[in-house]
mmCIF file with all atom_site columns, C-alpha atoms in Angstrom:
data_model
loop_
_atom_site.group_PDB
_atom_site.id
_atom_site.type_symbol
_atom_site.label_atom_id
_atom_site.label_alt_id
_atom_site.label_comp_id
_atom_site.label_asym_id
_atom_site.label_entity_id
_atom_site.label_seq_id
_atom_site.pdbx_PDB_ins_code
_atom_site.Cartn_x
_atom_site.Cartn_y
_atom_site.Cartn_z
_atom_site.occupancy
_atom_site.B_iso_or_equiv
_atom_site.pdbx_formal_charge
_atom_site.auth_seq_id
_atom_site.auth_comp_id
_atom_site.auth_asym_id
_atom_site.auth_atom_id
_atom_site.pdbx_PDB_model_num
ATOM 1   C CA . UNK E 1 1   ? 135.855 71.590 222.143 1.00 63.00 ? 9   UNK E CA 1
ATOM 2   C CA . UNK E 1 2   ? 132.216 72.797 220.207 1.00 77.00 ? 10  UNK E CA 1
ATOM 3   C CA . UNK E 1 3   ? 134.333 74.214 217.465 1.00 77.00 ? 11  UNK E CA 1
ATOM 4   C CA . UNK E 1 4   ? 136.155 71.164 217.228 1.00 80.00 ? 12  UNK E CA 1
ATOM 5   C CA . UNK E 1 5   ? 133.131 68.767 217.102 1.00 79.00 ? 13  UNK E CA 1
ATOM 6   C CA . UNK E 1 6   ? 131.570 70.954 214.475 1.00 77.00 ? 14  UNK E CA 1
ATOM 7   C CA . UNK E 1 7   ? 134.523 71.102 212.808 1.00 77.00 ? 15  UNK E CA 1
ATOM 8   C CA . UNK E 1 8   ? 134.833 67.622 212.505 1.00 80.00 ? 16  UNK E CA 1
ATOM 9   C CA . UNK E 1 9   ? 130.903 67.385 211.424 1.00 79.00 ? 17  UNK E CA 1
ATOM 10  C CA . UNK E 1 10  ? 131.341 69.894 208.749 1.00 79.00 ? 18  UNK E CA 1
ATOM 11  C CA . UNK E 1 11  ? 134.364 67.748 207.275 1.00 81.00 ? 19  UNK E CA 1
ATOM 12  C CA . UNK E 1 12  ? 133.058 64.141 207.363 1.00 81.00 ? 20  UNK E CA 1
ATOM 13  C CA . UNK E 1 13  ? 129.521 66.120 205.557 1.00 82.00 ? 21  UNK E CA 1
ATOM 14  C CA . UNK E 1 14  ? 132.294 67.678 202.988 1.00 80.00 ? 22  UNK E CA 1
ATOM 15  C CA . UNK E 1 15  ? 133.647 64.009 202.767 1.00 80.00 ? 23  UNK E CA 1
ATOM 16  C CA . UNK E 1 16  ? 130.515 62.503 202.249 1.00 81.00 ? 24  UNK E CA 1
ATOM 17  C CA . UNK E 1 17  ? 129.335 64.985 199.293 1.00 81.00 ? 25  UNK E CA 1
ATOM 18  C CA . UNK E 1 18  ? 132.607 64.176 197.415 1.00 76.00 ? 26  UNK E CA 1
ATOM 19  C CA . UNK E 1 19  ? 132.446 61.000 198.052 1.00 81.00 ? 27  UNK E CA 1
ATOM 20  C CA . UNK E 1 20  ? 128.875 60.838 196.396 1.00 83.00 ? 28  UNK E CA 1
ATOM 21  C CA . UNK E 1 21  ? 129.760 63.261 193.686 1.00 79.00 ? 29  UNK E CA 1
ATOM 22  C CA . UNK E 1 22  ? 132.729 60.902 192.549 1.00 79.00 ? 30  UNK E CA 1
ATOM 23  C CA . UNK E 1 23  ? 130.461 57.919 192.933 1.00 82.00 ? 31  UNK E CA 1
ATOM 24  C CA . UNK E 1 24  ? 128.004 59.653 190.579 1.00 81.00 ? 32  UNK E CA 1
ATOM 25  C CA . UNK E 1 25  ? 131.694 61.153 188.304 1.00 77.00 ? 33  UNK E CA 1
ATOM 26  C CA . UNK E 1 26  ? 133.244 57.489 188.047 1.00 77.00 ? 34  UNK E CA 1
ATOM 27  C CA . UNK E 1 27  ? 128.922 55.151 186.555 1.00 80.00 ? 35  UNK E CA 1
ATOM 28  C CA . UNK E 1 28  ? 129.452 58.562 183.646 1.00 76.00 ? 36  UNK E CA 1
ATOM 29  C CA . UNK E 1 29  ? 132.568 57.252 182.552 1.00 75.00 ? 37  UNK E CA 1
ATOM 30  C CA . UNK E 1 30  ? 132.399 54.939 179.657 1.00 74.00 ? 38  UNK E CA 1
ATOM 31  C CA . UNK E 1 31  ? 132.507 51.252 179.778 1.00 75.00 ? 39  UNK E CA 1
ATOM 32  C CA . UNK E 1 32  ? 135.626 49.737 177.743 1.00 78.00 ? 40  UNK E CA 1
ATOM 33  C CA . UNK E 1 33  ? 135.588 49.385 173.701 1.00 82.00 ? 41  UNK E CA 1
ATOM 34  C CA . UNK E 1 34  ? 132.600 51.737 173.217 1.00 79.00 ? 42  UNK E CA 1
ATOM 35  C CA . UNK E 1 35  ? 133.233 53.084 170.636 1.00 77.00 ? 43  UNK E CA 1
ATOM 36  C CA . UNK E 1 36  ? 133.731 49.545 168.690 1.00 85.00 ? 44  UNK E CA 1
ATOM 37  C CA . UNK E 1 37  ? 130.120 48.484 170.521 1.00 84.00 ? 45  UNK E CA 1
ATOM 38  C CA . UNK E 1 38  ? 129.175 51.659 168.143 1.00 80.00 ? 46  UNK E CA 1
ATOM 39  C CA . UNK E 1 39  ? 131.147 50.818 164.988 1.00 82.00 ? 47  UNK E CA 1
ATOM 40  C CA . UNK E 1 40  ? 129.589 47.007 165.258 1.00 88.00 ? 48  UNK E CA 1
ATOM 41  C CA . UNK E 1 41  ? 126.028 48.801 164.993 1.00 85.00 ? 49  UNK E CA 1
ATOM 42  C CA . UNK E 1 42  ? 126.982 51.221 163.143 1.00 81.00 ? 50  UNK E CA 1
ATOM 43  C CA . UNK E 1 43  ? 128.091 47.413 160.425 1.00 84.00 ? 51  UNK E CA 1
ATOM 44  C CA . UNK E 1 44  ? 124.520 45.654 161.606 1.00 88.00 ? 52  UNK E CA 1
ATOM 45  C CA . UNK E 1 45  ? 122.646 48.533 160.260 1.00 82.00 ? 53  UNK E CA 1
ATOM 46  C CA . UNK E 1 46  ? 124.400 48.630 156.559 1.00 80.00 ? 54  UNK E CA 1
ATOM 47  C CA . UNK E 1 47  ? 124.332 44.829 156.777 1.00 82.00 ? 55  UNK E CA 1
ATOM 48  C CA . UNK E 1 48  ? 120.190 45.359 157.448 1.00 83.00 ? 56  UNK E CA 1
ATOM 49  C CA . UNK E 1 49  ? 120.183 47.956 154.806 1.00 79.00 ? 57  UNK E CA 1
ATOM 50  C CA . UNK E 1 50  ? 121.994 46.374 152.503 1.00 78.00 ? 58  UNK E CA 1
ATOM 51  C CA . UNK E 1 51  ? 120.064 42.636 153.129 1.00 80.00 ? 59  UNK E CA 1
ATOM 52  C CA . UNK E 1 52  ? 115.846 44.443 153.389 1.00 80.00 ? 60  UNK E CA 1
ATOM 53  C CA . UNK E 1 53  ? 116.648 46.765 150.360 1.00 75.00 ? 61  UNK E CA 1
ATOM 54  C CA . UNK E 1 54  ? 119.156 44.572 147.966 1.00 77.00 ? 62  UNK E CA 1
ATOM 55  C CA . UNK E 1 55  ? 120.842 48.237 148.176 1.00 72.00 ? 63  UNK E CA 1
ATOM 56  C CA . UNK E 1 56  ? 123.486 48.064 145.530 1.00 73.00 ? 64  UNK E CA 1
ATOM 57  C CA . UNK E 1 57  ? 126.771 50.721 147.938 1.00 70.00 ? 65  UNK E CA 1
ATOM 58  C CA . UNK E 1 58  ? 129.076 51.021 144.588 1.00 70.00 ? 66  UNK E CA 1
ATOM 59  C CA . UNK E 1 59  ? 126.202 53.532 143.170 1.00 73.00 ? 67  UNK E CA 1
ATOM 60  C CA . UNK E 1 60  ? 127.529 56.623 143.767 1.00 74.00 ? 68  UNK E CA 1
ATOM 61  C CA . UNK E 1 61  ? 124.456 57.766 145.759 1.00 77.00 ? 69  UNK E CA 1
ATOM 62  C CA . UNK E 1 62  ? 124.180 55.838 147.767 1.00 76.00 ? 70  UNK E CA 1
ATOM 63  C CA . UNK E 1 63  ? 128.352 55.850 148.537 1.00 79.00 ? 71  UNK E CA 1
ATOM 64  C CA . UNK E 1 64  ? 127.942 59.090 149.306 1.00 81.00 ? 72  UNK E CA 1
ATOM 65  C CA . UNK E 1 65  ? 124.897 58.659 151.781 1.00 80.00 ? 73  UNK E CA 1
ATOM 66  C CA . UNK E 1 66  ? 127.109 55.542 153.206 1.00 80.00 ? 74  UNK E CA 1
ATOM 67  C CA . UNK E 1 67  ? 130.087 58.204 153.730 1.00 83.00 ? 75  UNK E CA 1
ATOM 68  C CA . UNK E 1 68  ? 128.157 61.051 154.952 1.00 85.00 ? 76  UNK E CA 1
ATOM 69  C CA . UNK E 1 69  ? 126.505 58.416 157.389 1.00 82.00 ? 77  UNK E CA 1
ATOM 70  C CA . UNK E 1 70  ? 130.166 57.666 158.970 1.00 83.00 ? 78  UNK E CA 1
ATOM 71  C CA . UNK E 1 71  ? 131.067 61.293 159.132 1.00 86.00 ? 79  UNK E CA 1
ATOM 72  C CA . UNK E 1 72  ? 128.237 61.837 161.493 1.00 85.00 ? 80  UNK E CA 1
ATOM 73  C CA . UNK E 1 73  ? 129.286 58.815 163.276 1.00 81.00 ? 81  UNK E CA 1
ATOM 74  C CA . UNK E 1 74  ? 133.034 60.426 163.826 1.00 81.00 ? 82  UNK E CA 1
ATOM 75  C CA . UNK E 1 75  ? 131.411 63.480 165.028 1.00 83.00 ? 83  UNK E CA 1
ATOM 76  C CA . UNK E 1 76  ? 128.927 61.534 167.516 1.00 80.00 ? 84  UNK E CA 1
ATOM 77  C CA . UNK E 1 77  ? 132.191 60.091 168.683 1.00 78.00 ? 85  UNK E CA 1
ATOM 78  C CA . UNK E 1 78  ? 134.295 62.975 169.078 1.00 82.00 ? 86  UNK E CA 1
ATOM 79  C CA . UNK E 1 79  ? 131.701 64.802 170.936 1.00 80.00 ? 87  UNK E CA 1
ATOM 80  C CA . UNK E 1 80  ? 131.375 61.551 173.728 1.00 79.00 ? 88  UNK E CA 1
ATOM 81  C CA . UNK E 1 81  ? 134.756 61.799 173.819 1.00 82.00 ? 89  UNK E CA 1
ATOM 82  C CA . UNK E 1 82  ? 135.015 65.594 174.236 1.00 85.00 ? 90  UNK E CA 1
ATOM 83  C CA . UNK E 1 83  ? 132.496 64.972 177.421 1.00 83.00 ? 91  UNK E CA 1
ATOM 84  C CA . UNK E 1 84  ? 134.064 62.044 178.823 1.00 82.00 ? 92  UNK E CA 1
ATOM 85  C CA . UNK E 1 85  ? 137.623 63.941 179.181 1.00 85.00 ? 93  UNK E CA 1
ATOM 86  C CA . UNK E 1 86  ? 135.388 66.868 181.048 1.00 85.00 ? 94  UNK E CA 1
ATOM 87  C CA . UNK E 1 87  ? 133.771 64.300 183.367 1.00 82.00 ? 95  UNK E CA 1
ATOM 88  C CA . UNK E 1 88  ? 137.309 63.346 183.955 1.00 82.00 ? 96  UNK E CA 1
ATOM 89  C CA . UNK E 1 89  ? 138.441 67.074 184.123 1.00 85.00 ? 97  UNK E CA 1
ATOM 90  C CA . UNK E 1 90  ? 136.324 67.803 186.941 1.00 83.00 ? 98  UNK E CA 1
ATOM 91  C CA . UNK E 1 91  ? 137.005 64.344 189.233 1.00 80.00 ? 99  UNK E CA 1
ATOM 92  C CA . UNK E 1 92  ? 140.679 66.146 189.265 1.00 82.00 ? 100 UNK E CA 1
ATOM 93  C CA . UNK E 1 93  ? 139.119 69.054 191.009 1.00 82.00 ? 101 UNK E CA 1
ATOM 94  C CA . UNK E 1 94  ? 136.785 67.531 192.704 1.00 77.00 ? 102 UNK E CA 1
ATOM 95  C CA . UNK E 1 95  ? 140.287 65.554 194.084 1.00 76.00 ? 103 UNK E CA 1
ATOM 96  C CA . UNK E 1 96  ? 142.351 68.685 194.293 1.00 75.00 ? 104 UNK E CA 1
ATOM 97  C CA . UNK E 1 97  ? 139.962 70.755 196.044 1.00 69.00 ? 105 UNK E CA 1
ATOM 98  C CA . UNK E 1 98  ? 139.220 67.663 198.872 1.00 62.00 ? 106 UNK E CA 1
ATOM 99  C CA . UNK E 1 99  ? 143.895 67.571 198.551 1.00 58.00 ? 107 UNK E CA 1
ATOM 100 C CA . UNK E 1 100 ? 143.869 71.449 199.459 1.00 63.00 ? 108 UNK E CA 1
ATOM 101 C CA . UNK E 1 101 ? 141.499 71.332 202.016 1.00 60.00 ? 109 UNK E CA 1
ATOM 102 C CA . UNK E 1 102 ? 142.845 68.978 204.260 1.00 54.00 ? 110 UNK E CA 1
#
């Protein structure tokens, strides 16, 4: 009888821990349209640079810098995407682990 009560307490603690982990991981998921917000911020920055510095983007050197900026943003977006994929994998593993314990 006591073992059953101990098992119930342990199981409720594990369930609470799993629920807390799942809630924390859900907070780390990306918000909808974050990629759009990132690109709009990039375009706003380029617009501010053009307005303040009165730079011509069609000059070869400035165009290269602009392309480099887009490449850096692309790599940053890819890193974010992979981090979110890892979070999704951890959530799946957590759910799978909870399923096998039952």
